[in-house]
Amino acid sequence: MCGIAGIYGVSDKPLLKRMCNVIEHRGPDDSGYYVDDAVSIGMRRLSIIDLAGGRQPIFNEDGNIVVVFNGEIYNFRELRYDLEQKGHRFTTDSDTEVIVHAYEEYGYDCLDRFNGMFAIALWDMDRRKLFLARDRVGIKPLYYAAIDGVLVFGSEIKSILEYGIKREVDVQALADYFVLRYVPAPRTMFKGIRKLDPGCYMVVNTDGIEKKSYWNLEFKTIPGNEDYFSNNILKMLKNSVKRRLIADVPLGVFLSGGVDSSTITAIASEFSSEPVKTFSVGFYGAKYDETSYARNAAEYFETDHTEEWVDIDNADILPELIYQADEPLADPAMLPTYLISKVARKKVKVVLSGEGGDEAFAGYDHYASEIGARNMLRCVPGLLRKLVFKLGEEVNECALKKYLLYVGSRTTHEDSYSYRLKLRDGGYLNTDILRTDGVKDNTRALFHSDGDYLNCMLGFDINYWLPDDLLMKVDKMTMANSLEARVPFLDHELLQLVCGVPSGMKLGKRLLKMSVKELLPAEVMQRKKHGFDVPIKEWFKGDTLDEYLSEEMIGDTPYLDSKGVHELWGRHRSGKGDYGVLLWKCLCYVGWYDAYW
């Protein structure tokens, strides 16, 4: 695991070092650089595999291909064996070296052979081409900016800013953010800086930039009954966890006591000769506390368990979290993720985490409720829906507004963008933001396909919500603490199988529960789905967050209206509506602008 950075078109080692040093938290163990007349590429290393021999950059035998790399290639040993049979010679035991030889042998198609999470920067000296690639699901981030014939890239935006790029808010990205609470790829909140999309690669040379997709998740139904799918899912899950236990350093698991994290813990325990180290987090004053479930699961699997507790006093680290996220990310679970990562890093260098289980196995309650509401609202005449939607635009009361806009817009899931767009118009946003269309076109493309409606929802979440919120949060908050997170549910082979399961078997994690029922105690199997219960509603009723959303800070932040935000906050404090989520979005945006301007 590392952080990478570089420049095509500029030879400047001092600048490259600054770009790498600003992400030292991603790799405090080592650094490495390669500079020639055309490129400057470098990295910061968190040593996990082949601690002594895995230093980067790594070259091929002839010294004409060089790579820096962030992530893990889990099947590197199998790939190495195949490449050795073809005559390739290796000098280390690291997964990084497999990349240069696989590129030599297969070219850009080497990506099809990698099982892992990665952001790759490879310089082909003979062809004078820079090859950048990101893993299929977007577990590892990779950003870039093209400026006057120069391409700057990095694992974090901080590195790109070191180049001196002009800082300007991307208004379209801001519109998307206030709808979704995150910025979907390829945009970032910095105008001119882009994310490389999951499952894509770029080739950069004197002819320009060529960007291509090498993998797309397909929802093509696979024939089979429940026994067939459950048996294969369990087999592939075990293989996925086993692969992600490969490390030359201590390893643990984030454990909430739910089905996903308990499944990972159960399988990890099966393959471990010592008690697995597990970590959980809880909130003082939260309505729902899952630490007791995590504690019970830890006792059941006989793990070495550690708990961390969070309350409003931890708000003093918000500026640090917002800075580490690179751009506004209004996921309140950033706070507990950061804190439990800090605790875990004292004992381990790698953790396994359960992200992707709900998206792959349709675990969220809203999947079923969306399908039910859609079927019901099909009976409501279109003209009546338009009248109801118009009425909703005129209403100020929060709950009623939500209901009227919901009923008025739900002919297709694509219309939910219009629904959310109107909800955010609470007098706190500049009208320039309200005129933008944001991710509406992306939503339309997914939901106007001929696919099954559940698969359309899963496709949207896997393509946007998962990489740009959940995985971004986990990457940034763990790496801020020099901790690597691995996500077994997002093994691409497992994910492709699950996406081929008929929709009728998916809702409510039905098939996952069938697959792992022999591994988990009844208490885990039967508990209701809950996420992190971060009590932001209660937090905004007190005064602890006042300093992070002051009138002065809002006044210095473009596209926000200070009076509108504080009127919204006043209604929240007086109990006239729950605006905690909207206020949290404002707080993260204001904090981000304060950190980077």
XYZ file of C-alpha atoms in Angstrom:
597
model
C 0.000 0.000 0.000
C 1.313 3.394 -0.983
C 0.484 6.837 -2.177
C 1.621 7.677 -5.696
C 2.121 10.953 -7.535
C 3.691 12.175 -10.734
C 3.871 14.480 -13.725
C 4.009 13.810 -17.447
C 5.745 16.559 -19.378
C 7.846 17.954 -16.530
C 11.181 16.806 -15.122
C 11.308 18.217 -11.598
C 12.461 16.059 -8.689
C 12.063 18.730 -5.961
C 8.441 19.267 -7.037
C 7.876 15.501 -7.162
C 9.202 15.146 -3.622
C 6.792 17.819 -2.401
C 3.931 16.024 -4.128
C 4.875 12.803 -2.358
C 5.644 14.321 1.027
C 2.174 15.873 1.305
C 0.759 12.303 1.278
C 3.349 10.845 3.637
C 0.523 9.526 5.833
C -0.285 7.012 3.082
C 3.230 5.623 3.240
C 5.418 6.606 6.184
C 7.842 3.681 5.782
C 9.704 4.656 2.621
C 9.788 6.852 -0.471
C 11.017 6.412 -4.023
C 11.343 8.493 -7.184
C 12.057 8.173 -10.886
C 12.740 11.232 -13.038
C 13.795 11.501 -16.673
C 13.368 14.101 -19.402
C 9.660 13.272 -19.888
C 8.195 12.116 -16.580
C 8.547 12.419 -12.832
C 6.894 9.613 -10.834
C 7.151 8.827 -7.139
C 5.566 7.150 -4.159
C 5.315 6.894 -0.379
C 5.296 3.299 0.855
C 3.397 1.523 3.611
C 5.332 -1.757 3.758
C 3.028 -4.792 3.891
C 4.370 -7.464 1.498
C 8.097 -8.226 1.052
C 9.091 -5.604 3.591
C 12.748 -5.522 2.568
C 12.563 -6.190 -1.172
C 9.367 -4.435 -2.226
C 10.738 -0.905 -2.506
C 9.444 1.205 -5.372
C 9.829 2.269 -8.123
C 10.348 -1.220 -9.566
C 11.819 -1.928 -13.015
C 11.718 -4.865 -15.408
C 14.869 -6.852 -16.272
C 15.849 -4.473 -19.065
C 15.238 -1.338 -17.029
C 12.964 0.202 -19.668
C 9.655 -0.169 -17.805
C 9.163 1.380 -14.372
C 6.119 1.354 -12.087
C 4.803 2.927 -8.901
C 1.705 1.386 -7.442
C -0.860 1.822 -4.663
C -2.787 -1.251 -3.543
C -2.465 -5.013 -3.574
C -2.506 -7.668 -6.318
C -3.904 -10.642 -4.412
C -3.197 -13.252 -7.097
C 0.376 -12.100 -7.655
C 1.884 -15.494 -6.789
C -0.156 -17.306 -9.449
C 0.664 -14.598 -11.979
C 4.342 -14.739 -11.098
C 4.444 -18.492 -11.660
C 2.845 -18.121 -15.106
C 5.204 -15.299 -16.052
C 8.255 -17.249 -14.917
C 7.158 -20.093 -17.182
C 7.236 -17.569 -20.032
C 10.828 -16.583 -19.222
C 10.419 -13.532 -16.996
C 12.983 -13.119 -14.212
C 12.045 -11.687 -10.814
C 14.344 -10.102 -8.232
C 11.825 -9.512 -5.381
C 8.897 -11.291 -3.730
C 6.574 -8.293 -4.045
C 3.290 -7.993 -5.914
C 4.510 -4.744 -7.491
C 7.102 -6.508 -9.627
C 4.385 -8.688 -11.164
C 2.859 -5.555 -12.709
C 5.868 -4.643 -14.877
C 6.287 -8.202 -16.150
C 2.564 -8.642 -16.790
C 2.617 -5.388 -18.760
C 5.607 -6.640 -20.756
C 3.774 -9.851 -21.580
C 0.190 -8.690 -22.093
C 0.296 -4.925 -22.601
C -2.757 -3.019 -21.379
C -4.642 -6.333 -21.152
C -2.583 -7.145 -18.058
C -5.343 -5.424 -16.083
C -7.739 -8.243 -16.964
C -5.494 -10.667 -15.082
C -5.158 -8.712 -11.832
C -7.307 -9.603 -8.847
C -6.920 -6.760 -6.418
C -7.260 -3.096 -5.592
C -4.898 -0.710 -7.298
C -3.899 2.620 -8.740
C -0.994 2.115 -11.146
C 1.409 4.520 -12.837
C 3.758 2.830 -15.330
C 6.246 4.543 -17.625
C 7.169 2.691 -20.825
C 10.461 4.296 -21.830
C 10.743 2.729 -25.289
C 7.198 3.662 -26.336
C 7.334 6.962 -24.413
C 3.931 6.293 -22.901
C 2.584 6.828 -19.395
C 0.032 4.167 -18.411
C -2.359 5.000 -15.541
C -4.976 2.530 -14.298
C -7.529 2.157 -11.518
C -9.067 -1.052 -10.167
C -12.441 -2.304 -11.370
C -14.615 -1.116 -8.477
C -12.723 2.022 -7.451
C -11.306 0.830 -4.136
C -8.152 2.891 -4.638
C -8.438 6.529 -5.768
C -6.535 8.136 -8.612
C -6.841 11.812 -9.585
C -5.425 13.764 -12.504
C -5.370 17.197 -14.117
C -4.348 18.146 -17.658
C -2.755 21.595 -17.857
C -1.197 23.020 -21.047
C 0.254 19.732 -22.287
C 1.220 18.552 -18.805
C -0.598 15.782 -16.927
C -0.378 15.765 -13.121
C -1.690 12.798 -11.123
C -1.831 11.442 -7.597
C -3.538 9.213 -5.067
C -4.836 12.373 -3.432
C -5.752 15.821 -4.711
C -3.232 17.337 -2.293
C -0.401 16.152 -4.536
C -1.903 17.765 -7.635
C -2.370 21.066 -5.807
C 1.381 21.138 -5.146
C 1.839 21.684 -8.886
C 0.189 25.066 -8.482
C -3.085 24.437 -10.293
C -5.609 27.265 -9.980
C -8.119 26.543 -7.216
C -11.703 27.014 -8.321
C -14.949 25.360 -7.193
C -16.584 23.156 -9.825
C -20.190 24.381 -9.713
C -21.516 21.221 -11.364
C -19.735 19.081 -8.767
C -21.161 21.250 -5.991
C -24.665 20.676 -7.349
C -24.094 16.925 -7.358
C -22.704 17.085 -3.835
C -25.767 18.777 -2.375
C -27.960 16.114 -3.962
C -25.868 13.043 -3.191
C -23.586 14.141 -0.278
C -20.560 13.141 -2.385
C -19.071 14.146 -5.749
C -19.495 11.400 -8.365
C -16.671 10.595 -10.782
C -15.228 11.856 -12.978
C -15.629 15.302 -11.378
C -14.095 16.549 -8.168
C -14.961 19.713 -6.262
C -11.854 21.319 -7.786
C -12.550 22.551 -11.300
C -10.095 20.937 -13.699
C -9.140 18.035 -11.423
C -10.723 14.698 -12.286
C -11.033 11.212 -10.849
C -10.057 8.361 -13.135
C -13.230 6.260 -13.245
C -13.221 2.756 -11.743
C -12.378 0.077 -14.285
C -10.592 2.556 -16.564
C -7.072 3.284 -17.747
C -5.347 6.207 -19.450
C -2.461 6.327 -21.879
C -0.575 9.626 -22.073
C 1.993 10.542 -24.715
C 2.841 13.373 -27.085
C -0.315 12.635 -29.093
C -2.481 13.444 -26.077
C -4.565 11.488 -23.578
C -6.498 8.331 -24.405
C -8.936 7.024 -21.792
C -10.564 3.590 -22.030
C -12.754 1.309 -19.940
C -11.436 -2.225 -19.438
C -14.216 -3.593 -17.198
C -17.922 -3.036 -16.693
C -20.136 -4.840 -14.226
C -22.857 -6.761 -16.046
C -26.238 -7.756 -14.621
C -26.819 -10.757 -16.865
C -28.913 -13.422 -15.183
C -27.082 -16.708 -14.634
C -29.188 -19.895 -14.612
C -29.200 -21.721 -11.288
C -31.189 -22.402 -8.133
C -30.596 -21.123 -4.606
C -28.428 -24.081 -3.636
C -26.182 -23.536 -6.649
C -25.705 -19.854 -5.906
C -25.336 -20.172 -2.130
C -22.700 -22.909 -2.447
C -20.684 -20.935 -4.986
C -21.001 -17.682 -3.061
C -19.660 -19.304 0.107
C -16.780 -20.859 -1.811
C -15.852 -17.559 -3.450
C -16.249 -15.595 -0.215
C -13.844 -17.918 1.554
C -11.366 -17.601 -1.280
C -11.712 -13.812 -1.262
C -11.068 -13.501 2.476
C -8.178 -15.961 2.323
C -6.511 -13.933 -0.423
C -6.896 -10.755 1.606
C -5.156 -12.301 4.600
C -1.853 -12.273 2.698
C 0.474 -9.895 4.546
C 3.852 -9.779 6.246
C 2.444 -7.524 8.992
C -0.318 -7.829 11.662
C -3.892 -7.829 10.332
C -7.379 -7.313 11.837
C -11.088 -6.898 11.026
C -13.570 -4.054 11.531
C -16.427 -5.812 13.357
C -19.908 -4.319 13.824
C -21.689 -7.556 14.688
C -23.762 -7.490 11.483
C -23.872 -10.191 8.835
C -21.148 -8.709 6.613
C -18.424 -8.055 9.179
C -19.281 -11.205 11.149
C -18.942 -13.293 7.984
C -15.494 -11.849 7.328
C -14.505 -12.468 10.954
C -15.778 -16.061 10.827
C -13.824 -16.885 7.674
C -10.695 -15.048 8.825
C -10.812 -17.008 12.086
C -11.062 -20.236 10.108
C -7.822 -19.448 8.273
C -5.926 -17.952 11.239
C -3.862 -19.884 13.757
C -4.191 -17.098 16.355
C -7.228 -15.092 17.547
C -8.214 -12.506 14.947
C -7.875 -8.913 16.107
C -11.245 -7.135 15.784
C -12.249 -3.502 16.278
C -15.627 -1.828 16.808
C -16.912 1.680 17.522
C -19.926 3.070 19.378
C -21.507 6.452 20.141
C -22.341 7.891 23.526
C -25.933 9.071 23.440
C -26.892 7.336 20.192
C -30.394 5.871 19.943
C -28.974 2.690 18.533
C -25.709 1.205 19.760
C -24.349 -1.885 18.053
C -21.274 -2.408 20.209
C -23.065 -5.095 22.206
C -23.604 -7.055 18.985
C -19.961 -6.638 18.041
C -18.919 -7.712 21.527
C -21.107 -10.826 21.347
C -19.732 -11.721 17.918
C -16.181 -11.219 19.187
C -16.882 -13.594 22.073
C -18.461 -16.151 19.735
C -15.433 -16.146 17.401
C -12.971 -15.746 20.313
C -11.273 -12.706 18.821
C -8.866 -10.225 20.382
C -11.407 -7.406 20.537
C -10.998 -3.631 20.969
C -13.752 -1.009 21.314
C -13.643 2.746 20.734
C -16.297 5.223 21.890
C -17.238 8.515 20.224
C -19.195 11.556 21.405
C -19.682 15.184 20.444
C -16.376 16.125 22.098
C -14.632 14.376 19.188
C -15.900 17.144 16.896
C -12.576 18.920 17.372
C -11.026 16.586 14.792
C -13.546 17.541 12.070
C -11.163 20.004 10.339
C -8.558 17.237 10.055
C -11.078 14.746 8.621
C -12.387 17.235 6.085
C -8.845 18.079 4.998
C -7.918 14.406 4.649
C -10.987 13.727 2.484
C -9.639 16.104 -0.228
C -13.146 17.278 -1.176
C -16.470 17.573 0.674
C -17.822 14.172 1.702
C -20.867 14.529 3.935
C -20.825 10.982 5.262
C -20.998 11.321 9.064
C -19.437 7.865 9.392
C -16.105 9.492 8.475
C -15.753 10.384 12.143
C -16.078 6.874 13.632
C -14.110 5.378 10.729
C -11.215 7.737 11.385
C -11.233 7.128 15.136
C -11.463 3.330 14.943
C -8.685 3.383 12.330
C -6.470 5.326 14.720
C -7.120 2.726 17.433
C -6.609 -0.217 15.070
C -3.300 1.168 13.775
C -1.787 0.707 17.224
C -2.176 -3.067 16.834
C -2.312 -3.829 13.093
C -1.264 -2.441 9.727
C -4.082 -4.001 7.658
C -7.821 -4.365 8.313
C -10.572 -6.212 6.481
C -13.834 -4.282 6.175
C -17.369 -5.147 5.058
C -18.029 -2.469 2.425
C -19.935 -3.727 -0.605
C -22.038 -6.373 1.107
C -25.215 -4.299 1.066
C -24.771 -3.161 -2.529
C -23.906 -6.605 -3.883
C -26.574 -8.505 -1.939
C -29.336 -5.842 -1.914
C -29.189 -5.417 1.845
C -30.605 -1.904 2.219
C -34.267 -1.585 3.208
C -34.851 1.122 0.619
C -34.449 -1.344 -2.252
C -37.662 -3.117 -1.283
C -39.488 0.100 -0.373
C -38.503 1.747 -3.688
C -39.890 -1.186 -5.654
C -43.124 -1.153 -3.654
C -43.567 2.609 -3.999
C -42.860 2.507 -7.715
C -45.464 -0.166 -8.299
C -48.026 1.727 -6.220
C -47.402 5.119 -7.817
C -47.819 3.727 -11.300
C -51.540 3.880 -10.525
C -51.438 7.660 -9.935
C -52.303 9.625 -13.127
C -49.460 11.705 -14.558
C -51.383 15.002 -14.413
C -52.164 14.470 -10.738
C -48.501 13.745 -10.013
C -47.494 17.023 -11.659
C -49.986 18.955 -9.538
C -48.761 17.267 -6.353
C -45.127 17.999 -7.280
C -45.985 21.661 -7.927
C -47.670 21.876 -4.533
C -44.586 20.345 -2.924
C -42.414 23.099 -4.407
C -44.497 25.719 -2.603
C -44.552 24.026 0.822
C -41.919 24.874 3.457
C -42.707 22.297 6.154
C -39.978 19.656 5.885
C -41.873 16.366 6.248
C -44.829 17.434 4.075
C -42.508 18.840 1.402
C -40.629 15.539 1.222
C -43.860 13.555 0.903
C -45.434 15.741 -1.797
C -42.276 15.926 -3.882
C -41.795 12.186 -3.519
C -45.306 11.330 -4.707
C -45.094 13.899 -7.478
C -41.810 12.686 -8.924
C -41.673 8.912 -8.589
C -42.568 7.699 -12.051
C -39.008 6.441 -12.518
C -35.961 6.394 -10.280
C -34.399 8.971 -12.590
C -36.995 11.488 -11.387
C -35.592 11.178 -7.880
C -32.890 13.629 -8.967
C -35.571 16.286 -9.515
C -37.057 15.329 -6.163
C -33.761 15.760 -4.329
C -32.942 18.911 -6.298
C -36.086 20.596 -4.979
C -35.433 19.384 -1.431
C -32.090 21.136 -1.308
C -33.668 24.473 -2.310
C -34.046 25.669 1.256
C -32.829 29.234 0.775
C -29.221 28.418 1.647
C -27.867 27.833 -1.889
C -26.991 30.327 -4.591
C -29.378 30.185 -7.561
C -26.466 29.304 -9.883
C -26.317 25.903 -8.189
C -30.042 25.287 -8.532
C -29.909 25.678 -12.313
C -27.505 22.772 -12.854
C -28.532 19.233 -13.816
C -25.754 17.339 -12.070
C -25.842 13.567 -12.246
C -29.302 13.532 -13.794
C -27.971 12.358 -17.167
C -26.040 9.545 -15.510
C -29.138 8.503 -13.583
C -31.258 8.595 -16.721
C -28.815 6.369 -18.612
C -28.989 3.710 -15.913
C -32.709 3.804 -15.202
C -33.959 4.115 -18.760
C -32.329 0.826 -19.691
C -34.322 -2.337 -20.202
C -32.841 -3.889 -17.079
C -34.581 -5.153 -13.986
C -35.473 -2.261 -11.655
C -33.647 -3.711 -8.645
C -30.548 -4.215 -10.773
C -30.822 -0.596 -11.950
C -30.740 0.569 -8.325
C -27.852 -1.761 -7.503
C -26.011 -0.584 -10.611
C -26.354 3.054 -9.581
C -25.122 2.360 -6.055
C -22.198 0.208 -7.212
C -21.158 2.732 -9.875
C -21.537 5.915 -7.801
C -22.432 5.555 -4.116
C -19.938 2.762 -3.462
C -16.731 4.182 -5.004
C -17.376 7.882 -4.437
C -18.771 7.729 -0.893
C -18.187 4.453 0.960
C -14.860 3.407 -0.534
C -13.541 6.967 -0.662
C -14.401 7.389 3.024
C -12.695 4.135 3.994
C -9.591 4.838 1.929
C -9.099 8.404 3.143
C -9.869 7.759 6.823
C -7.769 4.583 7.107
C -4.849 5.948 5.109
C -4.875 9.137 7.182
C -3.797 6.751 9.943
C -1.369 4.750 7.756
C -3.709 1.760 7.805
C -4.613 -0.378 4.778
C -8.250 -1.476 4.368
C -9.222 -4.494 2.263
C -12.791 -5.289 1.177
C -13.496 -9.008 0.539
C -17.086 -8.486 -0.665
C -15.736 -6.521 -3.636
C -13.638 -9.270 -5.148
C -14.595 -8.751 -8.798
C -15.188 -12.449 -9.477
C -17.560 -12.701 -6.511
C -19.275 -9.455 -7.463
C -19.858 -10.618 -11.035
C -21.418 -13.867 -9.809
C -23.727 -12.091 -7.365
C -24.860 -9.601 -10.005
C -25.955 -12.548 -12.134
C -28.274 -13.879 -9.428
C -31.993 -13.514 -10.331
C -33.504 -10.481 -8.573
C -36.031 -12.548 -6.672
C -33.218 -14.147 -4.668
C -31.427 -10.895 -3.754
C -33.575 -8.619 -1.595
C -32.648 -8.382 2.072
C -29.395 -10.335 1.674
C -31.483 -13.480 1.444
C -28.899 -15.362 -0.588
C -25.927 -14.193 1.479
C -27.645 -15.358 4.654
C -28.324 -18.744 3.077
C -24.662 -18.995 2.094
C -23.211 -18.243 5.542
C -25.891 -19.627 7.877
C -23.564 -22.377 9.114
C -20.851 -19.841 9.974
C -22.802 -17.337 12.076
C -24.742 -17.471 15.353
C -28.527 -17.047 15.197
C -28.321 -13.636 16.885
C -26.314 -12.221 13.983
C -28.539 -13.802 11.345
C -31.710 -12.384 12.879
C -30.678 -8.845 13.804
C -32.190 -5.962 11.876
C -29.984 -3.995 9.491
C -28.447 -0.835 10.980
C -25.656 1.409 9.802
C -23.505 3.775 11.833
C -25.993 5.724 13.957
C -24.116 9.027 14.024
C -26.356 11.366 16.075
C -25.984 14.485 13.907
C -29.598 15.489 14.547
C -28.816 15.849 18.247
C -25.399 17.399 17.623
C -26.895 20.287 15.632
C -29.324 21.041 18.465
C -26.414 21.913 20.735
C -23.738 24.567 20.283
C -20.593 22.435 19.890
C -20.668 22.710 16.087
C -21.219 26.487 16.055
C -17.553 27.273 15.417
C -17.467 25.007 12.347
C -20.474 26.669 10.697
C -20.185 30.261 11.855
C -21.637 33.183 9.907
C -18.111 34.386 9.169
C -17.029 31.024 7.712
C -20.199 30.736 5.617
C -19.746 34.300 4.398
C -16.280 33.413 3.116
C -17.603 30.351 1.246
C -19.001 30.804 -2.285
C -22.505 29.676 -3.293
C -23.868 29.530 0.271
C -26.197 32.066 1.875
C -25.302 32.609 5.535
C -28.736 33.892 6.502
C -30.436 30.934 4.820
C -28.192 28.382 6.520
C -28.772 29.849 9.972
C -32.527 30.094 9.410
C -32.436 26.411 8.526
C -30.425 25.716 11.671
C -32.920 27.693 13.728
C -35.815 25.601 12.418
C -33.835 22.480 13.258
C -33.102 23.595 16.817
C -36.733 24.569 17.418
C -37.962 21.157 16.284
C -39.713 22.423 13.129
C -37.917 19.850 11.015
C -34.924 17.539 10.911
C -32.317 19.346 8.829
C -29.325 17.534 10.291
C -28.267 15.973 6.983
C -28.498 19.284 5.091
C -26.590 21.103 7.817
C -23.902 18.420 7.793
C -23.496 18.918 4.035
C -23.091 22.649 4.608
C -20.598 22.089 7.426
C -18.413 19.764 5.334
C -18.469 22.117 2.341
C -17.629 25.167 4.474
C -14.885 23.240 6.275
C -13.419 22.057 2.974
C -13.332 25.557 1.532
C -11.721 26.871 4.710
C -9.051 24.142 4.546
C -8.077 24.598 0.902
C -8.447 28.348 0.279
